[in-house]
Short mmCIF file of C-alpha atoms in Angstrom, two decimals:
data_model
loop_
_atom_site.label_atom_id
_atom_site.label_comp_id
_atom_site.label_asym_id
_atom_site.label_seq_id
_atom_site.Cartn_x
_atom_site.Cartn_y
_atom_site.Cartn_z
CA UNK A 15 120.12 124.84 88.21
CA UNK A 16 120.71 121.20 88.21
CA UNK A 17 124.35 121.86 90.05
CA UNK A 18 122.31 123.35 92.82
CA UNK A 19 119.34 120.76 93.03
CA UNK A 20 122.10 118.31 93.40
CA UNK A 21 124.00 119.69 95.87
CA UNK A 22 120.81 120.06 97.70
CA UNK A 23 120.37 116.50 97.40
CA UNK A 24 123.45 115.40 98.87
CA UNK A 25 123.05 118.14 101.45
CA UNK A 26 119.79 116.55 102.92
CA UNK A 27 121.55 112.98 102.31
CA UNK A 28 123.66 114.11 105.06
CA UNK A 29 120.87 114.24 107.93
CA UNK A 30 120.25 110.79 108.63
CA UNK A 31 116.51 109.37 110.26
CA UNK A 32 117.46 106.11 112.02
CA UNK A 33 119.91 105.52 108.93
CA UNK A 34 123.21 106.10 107.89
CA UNK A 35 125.80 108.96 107.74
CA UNK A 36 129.46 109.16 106.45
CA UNK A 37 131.48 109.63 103.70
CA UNK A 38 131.65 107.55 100.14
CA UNK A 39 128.34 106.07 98.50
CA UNK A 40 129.93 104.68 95.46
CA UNK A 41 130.39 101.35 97.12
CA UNK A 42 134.00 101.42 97.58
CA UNK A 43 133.81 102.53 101.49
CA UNK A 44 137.54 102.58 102.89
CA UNK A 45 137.65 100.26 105.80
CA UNK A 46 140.23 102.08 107.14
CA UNK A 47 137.90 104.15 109.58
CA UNK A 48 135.50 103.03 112.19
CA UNK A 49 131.59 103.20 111.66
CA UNK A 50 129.56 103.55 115.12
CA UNK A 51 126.36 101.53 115.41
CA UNK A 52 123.43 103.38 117.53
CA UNK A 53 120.66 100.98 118.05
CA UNK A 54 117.44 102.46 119.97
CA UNK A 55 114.93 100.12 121.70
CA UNK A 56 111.70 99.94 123.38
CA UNK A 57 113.82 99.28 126.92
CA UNK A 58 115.78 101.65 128.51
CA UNK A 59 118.61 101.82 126.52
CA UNK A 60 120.96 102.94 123.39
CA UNK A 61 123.09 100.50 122.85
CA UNK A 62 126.71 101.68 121.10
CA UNK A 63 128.79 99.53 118.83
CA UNK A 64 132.24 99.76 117.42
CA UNK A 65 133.48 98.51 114.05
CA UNK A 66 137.29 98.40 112.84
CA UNK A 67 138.21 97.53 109.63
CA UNK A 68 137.25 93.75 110.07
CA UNK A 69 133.51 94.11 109.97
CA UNK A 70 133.06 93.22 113.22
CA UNK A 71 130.96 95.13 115.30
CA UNK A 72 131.92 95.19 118.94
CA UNK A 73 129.58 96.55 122.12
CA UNK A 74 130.93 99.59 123.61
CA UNK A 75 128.59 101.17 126.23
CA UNK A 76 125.07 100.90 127.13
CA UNK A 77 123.51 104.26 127.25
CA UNK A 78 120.34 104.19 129.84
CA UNK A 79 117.83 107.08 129.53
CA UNK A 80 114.00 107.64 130.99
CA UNK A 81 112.72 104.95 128.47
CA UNK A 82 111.99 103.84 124.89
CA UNK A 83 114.57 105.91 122.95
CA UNK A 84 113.29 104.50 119.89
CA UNK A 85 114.16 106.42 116.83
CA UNK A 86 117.65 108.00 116.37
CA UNK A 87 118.90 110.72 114.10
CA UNK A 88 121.90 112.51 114.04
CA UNK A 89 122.93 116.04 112.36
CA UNK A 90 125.28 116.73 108.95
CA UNK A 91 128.14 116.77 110.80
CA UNK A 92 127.75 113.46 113.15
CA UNK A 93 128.34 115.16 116.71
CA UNK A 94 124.90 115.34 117.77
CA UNK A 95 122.30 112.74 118.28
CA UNK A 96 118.86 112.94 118.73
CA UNK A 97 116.03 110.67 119.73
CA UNK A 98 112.34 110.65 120.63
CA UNK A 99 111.58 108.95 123.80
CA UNK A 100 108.09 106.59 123.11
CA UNK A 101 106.49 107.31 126.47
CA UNK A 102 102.90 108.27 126.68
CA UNK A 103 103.60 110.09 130.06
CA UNK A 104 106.91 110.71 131.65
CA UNK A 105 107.43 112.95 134.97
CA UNK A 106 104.44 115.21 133.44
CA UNK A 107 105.66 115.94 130.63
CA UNK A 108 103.81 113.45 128.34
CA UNK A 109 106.13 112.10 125.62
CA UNK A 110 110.16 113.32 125.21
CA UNK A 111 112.64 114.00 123.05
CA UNK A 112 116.53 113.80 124.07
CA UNK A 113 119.77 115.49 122.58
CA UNK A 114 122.77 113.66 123.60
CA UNK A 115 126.62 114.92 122.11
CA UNK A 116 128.43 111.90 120.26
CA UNK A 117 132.23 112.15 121.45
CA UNK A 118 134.56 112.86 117.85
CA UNK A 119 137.23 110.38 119.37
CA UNK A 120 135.15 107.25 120.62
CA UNK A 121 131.76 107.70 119.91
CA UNK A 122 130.53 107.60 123.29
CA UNK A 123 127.20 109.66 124.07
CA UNK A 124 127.22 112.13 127.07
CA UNK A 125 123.40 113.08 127.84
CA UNK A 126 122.72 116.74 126.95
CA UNK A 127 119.35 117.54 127.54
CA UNK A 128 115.47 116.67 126.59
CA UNK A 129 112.32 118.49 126.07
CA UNK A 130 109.08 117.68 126.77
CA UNK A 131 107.76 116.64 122.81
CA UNK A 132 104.46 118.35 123.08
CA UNK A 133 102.56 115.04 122.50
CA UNK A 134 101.13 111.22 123.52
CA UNK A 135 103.60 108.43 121.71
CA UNK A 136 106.24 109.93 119.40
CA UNK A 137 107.48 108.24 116.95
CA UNK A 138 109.80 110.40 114.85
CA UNK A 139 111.86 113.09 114.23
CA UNK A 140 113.67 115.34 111.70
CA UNK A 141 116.46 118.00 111.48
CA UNK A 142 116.01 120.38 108.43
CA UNK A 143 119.47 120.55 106.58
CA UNK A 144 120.79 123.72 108.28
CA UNK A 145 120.21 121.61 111.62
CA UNK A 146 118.45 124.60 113.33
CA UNK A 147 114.64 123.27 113.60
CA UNK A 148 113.63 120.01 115.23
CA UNK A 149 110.39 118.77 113.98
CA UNK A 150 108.36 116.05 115.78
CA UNK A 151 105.93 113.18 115.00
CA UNK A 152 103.18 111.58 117.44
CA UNK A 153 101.51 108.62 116.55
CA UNK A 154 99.58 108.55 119.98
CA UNK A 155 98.06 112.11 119.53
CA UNK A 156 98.54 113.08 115.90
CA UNK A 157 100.62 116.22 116.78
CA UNK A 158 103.51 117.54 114.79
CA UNK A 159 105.83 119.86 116.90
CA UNK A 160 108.96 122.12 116.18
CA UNK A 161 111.72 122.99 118.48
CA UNK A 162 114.63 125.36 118.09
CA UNK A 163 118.22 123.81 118.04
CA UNK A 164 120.22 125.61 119.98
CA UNK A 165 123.43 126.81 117.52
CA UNK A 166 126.10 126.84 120.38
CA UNK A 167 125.60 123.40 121.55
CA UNK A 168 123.08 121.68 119.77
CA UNK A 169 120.98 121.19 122.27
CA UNK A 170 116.83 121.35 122.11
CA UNK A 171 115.45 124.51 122.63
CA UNK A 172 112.12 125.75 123.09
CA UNK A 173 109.23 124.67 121.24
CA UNK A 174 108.04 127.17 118.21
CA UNK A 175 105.22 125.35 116.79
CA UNK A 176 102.96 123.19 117.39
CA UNK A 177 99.66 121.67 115.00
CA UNK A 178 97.13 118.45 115.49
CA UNK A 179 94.78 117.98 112.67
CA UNK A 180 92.88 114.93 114.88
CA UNK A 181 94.17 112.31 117.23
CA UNK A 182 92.81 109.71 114.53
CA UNK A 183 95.52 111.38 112.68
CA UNK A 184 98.48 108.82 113.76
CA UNK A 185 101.41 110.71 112.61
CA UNK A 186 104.09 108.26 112.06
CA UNK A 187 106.67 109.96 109.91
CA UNK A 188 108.34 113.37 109.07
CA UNK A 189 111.19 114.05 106.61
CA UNK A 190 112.79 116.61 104.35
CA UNK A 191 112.17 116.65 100.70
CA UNK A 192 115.40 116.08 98.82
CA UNK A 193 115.91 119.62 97.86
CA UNK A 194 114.47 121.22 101.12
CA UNK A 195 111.14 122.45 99.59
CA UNK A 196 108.44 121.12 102.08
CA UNK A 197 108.50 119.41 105.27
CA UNK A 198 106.98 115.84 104.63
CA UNK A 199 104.32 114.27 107.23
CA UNK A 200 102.83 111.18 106.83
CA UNK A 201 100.16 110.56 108.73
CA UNK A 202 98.79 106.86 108.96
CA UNK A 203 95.14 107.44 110.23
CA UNK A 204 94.66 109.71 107.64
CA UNK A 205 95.86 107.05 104.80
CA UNK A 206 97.67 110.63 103.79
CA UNK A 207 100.97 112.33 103.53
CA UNK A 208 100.90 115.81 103.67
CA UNK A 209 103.62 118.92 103.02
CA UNK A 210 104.27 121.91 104.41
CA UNK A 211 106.22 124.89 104.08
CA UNK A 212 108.38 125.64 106.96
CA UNK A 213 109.26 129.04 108.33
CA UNK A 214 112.78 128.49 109.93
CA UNK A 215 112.70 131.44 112.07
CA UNK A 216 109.27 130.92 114.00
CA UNK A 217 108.96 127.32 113.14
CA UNK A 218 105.12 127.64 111.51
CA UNK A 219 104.14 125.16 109.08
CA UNK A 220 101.58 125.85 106.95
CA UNK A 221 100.48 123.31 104.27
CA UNK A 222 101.57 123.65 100.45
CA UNK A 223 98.46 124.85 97.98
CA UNK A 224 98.14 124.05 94.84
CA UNK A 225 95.72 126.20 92.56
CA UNK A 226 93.14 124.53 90.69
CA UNK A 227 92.30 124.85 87.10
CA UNK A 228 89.37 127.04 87.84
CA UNK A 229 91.21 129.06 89.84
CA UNK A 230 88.57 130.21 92.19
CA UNK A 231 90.42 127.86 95.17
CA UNK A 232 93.46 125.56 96.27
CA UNK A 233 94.28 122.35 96.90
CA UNK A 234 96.42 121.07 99.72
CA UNK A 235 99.53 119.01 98.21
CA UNK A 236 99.53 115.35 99.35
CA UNK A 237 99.99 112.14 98.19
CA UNK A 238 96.90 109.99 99.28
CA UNK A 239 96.78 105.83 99.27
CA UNK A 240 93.68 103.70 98.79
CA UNK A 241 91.74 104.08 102.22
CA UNK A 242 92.62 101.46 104.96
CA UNK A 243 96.81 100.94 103.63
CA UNK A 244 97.98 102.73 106.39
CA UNK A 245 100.80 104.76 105.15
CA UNK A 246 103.98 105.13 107.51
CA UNK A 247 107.04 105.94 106.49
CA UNK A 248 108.36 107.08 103.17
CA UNK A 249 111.88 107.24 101.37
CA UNK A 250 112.97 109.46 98.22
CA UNK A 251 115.02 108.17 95.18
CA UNK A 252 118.70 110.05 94.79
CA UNK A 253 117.65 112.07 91.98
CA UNK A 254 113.95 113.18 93.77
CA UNK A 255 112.33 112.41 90.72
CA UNK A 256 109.99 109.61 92.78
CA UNK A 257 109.10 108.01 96.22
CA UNK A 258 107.68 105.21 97.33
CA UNK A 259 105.37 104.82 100.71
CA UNK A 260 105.07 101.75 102.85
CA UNK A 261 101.68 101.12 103.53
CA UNK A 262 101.75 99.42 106.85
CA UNK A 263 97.93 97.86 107.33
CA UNK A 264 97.92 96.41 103.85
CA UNK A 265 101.74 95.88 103.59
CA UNK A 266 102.01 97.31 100.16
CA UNK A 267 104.36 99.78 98.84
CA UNK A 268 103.20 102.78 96.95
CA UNK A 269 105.14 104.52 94.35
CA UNK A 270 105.01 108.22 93.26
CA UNK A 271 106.28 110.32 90.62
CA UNK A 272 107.83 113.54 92.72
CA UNK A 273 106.33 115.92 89.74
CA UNK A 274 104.71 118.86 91.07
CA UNK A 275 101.31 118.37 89.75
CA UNK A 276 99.45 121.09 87.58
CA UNK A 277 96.08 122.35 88.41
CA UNK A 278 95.40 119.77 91.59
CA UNK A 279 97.03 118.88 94.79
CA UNK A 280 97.70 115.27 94.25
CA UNK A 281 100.90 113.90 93.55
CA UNK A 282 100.35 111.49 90.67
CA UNK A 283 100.14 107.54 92.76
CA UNK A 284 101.87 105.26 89.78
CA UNK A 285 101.87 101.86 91.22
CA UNK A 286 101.13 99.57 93.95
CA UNK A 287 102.75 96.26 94.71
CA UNK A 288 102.51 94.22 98.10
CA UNK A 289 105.29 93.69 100.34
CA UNK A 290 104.01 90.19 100.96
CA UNK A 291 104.52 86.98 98.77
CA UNK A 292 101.32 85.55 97.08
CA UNK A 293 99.15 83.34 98.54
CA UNK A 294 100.60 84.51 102.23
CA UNK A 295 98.35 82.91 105.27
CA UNK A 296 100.20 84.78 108.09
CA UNK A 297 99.19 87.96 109.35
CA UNK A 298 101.58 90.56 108.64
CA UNK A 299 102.20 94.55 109.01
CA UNK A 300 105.12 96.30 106.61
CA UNK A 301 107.34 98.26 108.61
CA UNK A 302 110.01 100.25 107.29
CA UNK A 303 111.57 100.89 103.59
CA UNK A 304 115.01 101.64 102.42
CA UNK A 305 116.53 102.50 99.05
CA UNK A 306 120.16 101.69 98.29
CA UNK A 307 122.50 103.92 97.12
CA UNK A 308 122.51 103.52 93.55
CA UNK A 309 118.47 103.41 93.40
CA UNK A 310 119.01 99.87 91.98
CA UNK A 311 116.67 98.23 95.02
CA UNK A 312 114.50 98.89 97.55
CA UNK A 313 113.88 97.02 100.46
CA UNK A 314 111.19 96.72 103.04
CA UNK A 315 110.74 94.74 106.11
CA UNK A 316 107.32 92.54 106.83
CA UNK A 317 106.74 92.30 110.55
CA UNK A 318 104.94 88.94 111.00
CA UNK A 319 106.31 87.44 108.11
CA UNK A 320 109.69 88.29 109.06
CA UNK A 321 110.79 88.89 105.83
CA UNK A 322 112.93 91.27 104.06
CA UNK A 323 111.47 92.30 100.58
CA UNK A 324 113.60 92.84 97.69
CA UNK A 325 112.51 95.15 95.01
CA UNK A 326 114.18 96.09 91.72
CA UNK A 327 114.00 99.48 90.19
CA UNK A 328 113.39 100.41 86.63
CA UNK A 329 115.71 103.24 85.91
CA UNK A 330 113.60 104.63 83.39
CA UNK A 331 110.71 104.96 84.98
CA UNK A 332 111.41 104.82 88.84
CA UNK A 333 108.85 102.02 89.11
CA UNK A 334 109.41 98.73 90.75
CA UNK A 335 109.74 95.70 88.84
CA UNK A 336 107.34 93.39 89.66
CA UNK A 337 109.00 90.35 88.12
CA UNK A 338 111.71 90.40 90.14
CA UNK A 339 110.74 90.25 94.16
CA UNK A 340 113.24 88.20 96.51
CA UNK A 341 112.35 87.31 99.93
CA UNK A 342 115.17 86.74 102.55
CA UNK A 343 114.32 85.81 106.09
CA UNK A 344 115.28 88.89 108.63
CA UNK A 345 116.99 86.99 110.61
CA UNK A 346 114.67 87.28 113.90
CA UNK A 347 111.27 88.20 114.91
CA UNK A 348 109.00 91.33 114.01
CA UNK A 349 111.59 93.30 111.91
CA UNK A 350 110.86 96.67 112.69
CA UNK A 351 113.51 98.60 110.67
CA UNK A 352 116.19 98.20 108.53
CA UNK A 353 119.14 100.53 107.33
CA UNK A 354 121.55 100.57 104.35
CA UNK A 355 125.37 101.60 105.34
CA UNK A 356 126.06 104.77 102.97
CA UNK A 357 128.54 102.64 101.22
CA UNK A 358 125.77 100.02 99.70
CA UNK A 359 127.77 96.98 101.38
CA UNK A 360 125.61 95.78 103.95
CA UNK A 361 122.13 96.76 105.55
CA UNK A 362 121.42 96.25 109.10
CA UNK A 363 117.73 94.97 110.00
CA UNK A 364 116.24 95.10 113.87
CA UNK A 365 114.06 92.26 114.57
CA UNK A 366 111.65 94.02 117.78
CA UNK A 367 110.21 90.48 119.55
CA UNK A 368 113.48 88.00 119.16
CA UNK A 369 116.64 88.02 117.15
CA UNK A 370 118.05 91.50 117.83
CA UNK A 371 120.08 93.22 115.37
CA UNK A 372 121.08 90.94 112.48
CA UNK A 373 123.81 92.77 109.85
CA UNK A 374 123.51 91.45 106.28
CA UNK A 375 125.56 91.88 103.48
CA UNK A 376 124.68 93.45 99.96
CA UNK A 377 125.16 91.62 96.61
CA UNK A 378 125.72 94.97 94.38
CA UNK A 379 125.27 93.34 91.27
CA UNK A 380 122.19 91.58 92.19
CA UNK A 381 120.31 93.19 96.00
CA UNK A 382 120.42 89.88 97.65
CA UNK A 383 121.37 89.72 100.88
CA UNK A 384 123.45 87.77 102.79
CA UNK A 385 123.61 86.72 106.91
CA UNK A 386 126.29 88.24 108.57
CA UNK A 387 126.76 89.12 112.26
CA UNK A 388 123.73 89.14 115.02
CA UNK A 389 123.64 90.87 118.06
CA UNK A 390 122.03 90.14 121.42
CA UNK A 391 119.98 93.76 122.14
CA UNK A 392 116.72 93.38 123.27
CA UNK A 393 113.56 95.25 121.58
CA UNK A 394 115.84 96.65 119.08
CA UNK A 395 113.70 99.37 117.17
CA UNK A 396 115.78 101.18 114.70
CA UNK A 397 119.48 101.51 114.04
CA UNK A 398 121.67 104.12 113.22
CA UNK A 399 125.32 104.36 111.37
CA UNK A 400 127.99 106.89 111.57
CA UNK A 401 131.28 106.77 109.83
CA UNK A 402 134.16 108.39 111.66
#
């Protein structure tokens, strides 16, 4: 049982949310093959990047679409990309979402085809691990949509579900749970993640009960933060035993334990910690959290304070140790997102309003973070790694 959870784990690993995919995450990544650096943006344009065995990352193509291909993922086996297109209304078809194929040789992308996404403003995306269903985030409307992907060519097919709790909603985030039980939503408005079950074949989700000890009704499972944090996105420990929510209005980071509670539909909420340094005057929103490879750290970005947030991790408990928070400037301007390379060397952070893409390498003995390259791409929104 334990081979198989693992193996699920890695599986998952594999599909990669504005992140990073490749082989080797014991820290010893052979520079003898290239990475490719996708970085979406609130313009126009992906921008591509090549990088040797130097650590140099040089621009290869610019990559123009119908606008705002903010967040990037890519399927297990790195030959497909996918993005959502952040348009509120685009030749009537409201917001998008794009497929392009990523050429084995060069990494080039050649445009495959998009979809209408079903909603107003979306904002993310998810493959399941087989890479058949698409599933699709709106913050503008609230909806969550699933698509068919299309085995021959991995293109988007047609849509097979679609559900909208309340445009107040703000769905900003959907994932996978580390051993592909539930589909993971996490909706912002609602100061709420939710999960579902997902039916591959007709793409309905339907949300996870729990019974409760009286056993007269159920209890939909979610993990729920104080009222007013703003939850947005989410990331899982290796081992799925917790995770830990960024809480974007109150720039705090909740932790979890993943334990499938008994007799109620509440994941148990285990700590709280801000994002923010004490006494900070300057208005601030947390953006986006990452957890290195060994589950050592986690970082998280602080738009406004344009900060980077180191956190330590107790590896007993999975909790974050509050005694040891680092703060290293991002670099730029509004830091949006930030990835860690699968190899735990380096993290790349994009700084939205000025700055652009800054690269910074990763003490492994300690989290801190060091400057490294920058590069020029305007409204840089999230970035995305694959090793060739």
């Amino acid at each position: 049982m334990r081979a198989s959870i693992a193996a699920a784990v890695l599986f998952l690993l594999a599909t990669t949310i504005c992140g990073s995919i490749g082989k080797g995450t014991d820290g010893k990544q052979s520079r003898s093959r290239t990475n490719y650096l996708y970085v979406g943006t609130f313009t126009k344009d992906i921008y591509v990047y090549e990088d040797g065995t130097k650590d140099v990352w040089a621009l290869k193509d610019v990559v123009s679409t119908i606008g705002s291909p903010s967040f990037l993922i890519a399927n297990r086996a790195g030959d497909r990309l996918y993005c959502v297109h952040e348009l509120y209304e685009f030749d009537g078809q409201i917001g998008v979402v794009g497929a392009f194929v990523v050429n084995a040789s060069n990494g080039n992308l050649t445009f495959l085809n998009s979809r209408s996404s079903g909603g107003y403003g979306p904002t993310h995306l998810a493959l399941d691990p087989t890479g058949t269903v698409l599933v699709v985030t709106h913050y503008g409307s609230g909806a969550v949509t699933v698509f068919k992907i299309h085995e021959v060519d991995g293109s988007i097919g047609e849509q097979l579900f679609f559900v909208k709790p309340k445009s107040t909603a703000k769905a900003h985030m959907v994932t996978f749970d580390p051993i592909n039980r539930y589909v993971v939503v996490v909706y912002l408005g609602l100061d709420n993640t939710v999960f579902y079950k997902l039916n591959k074949n007709s793409g309905e989700m339907v949300p996870v009960e729990i019974p409760l000890s009286n056993g007269s009704s159920n209890e939909v499972l979610h993990a729920s933060v104080p009222k007013g944090s703003g939850p947005r996105h989410l990331v899982y420990n290796r081992n799925a035993t917790h995770f830990y929510v960024i809480n974007e209005l109150e720039s705090t980071i909740a932790v979890f334990s993943s334990r499938i509670p008994e007799f109620n539909g509440s994941f148990s909420l285990v700590q709280i910690l801000s994002t923010l340094p004490a006494g900070n005057k300057v208005t601030s929103y947390a953006g986006e959290i990452a957890i290195h490879p060994s589950d050592k750290y986690v970082y998280a970005t602080n738009r406004g304070h344009d900060s980077i947030v180191l956190f330590a991790v107790n590896d007993t408990d999975g909790t974050l140790i509050d005694t040891s928070i680092k703060f290293f400037s991002s670099g730029g301007s509004y830091p949006r997102h930030v990835v860690i390379d699968r190899s735990g060397r380096f993290l790349v952070a994009s700084n939205q309003k000025f700055g652009g893409v800054v690269q910074m390498y990763i003490d492994v003995e300690t989290g801190d973070l060091t400057p490294g390259q920058q590069l020029d791409v305007p409204s840089p929104v999230c970035a995305l790694i694959l090793a060739k």
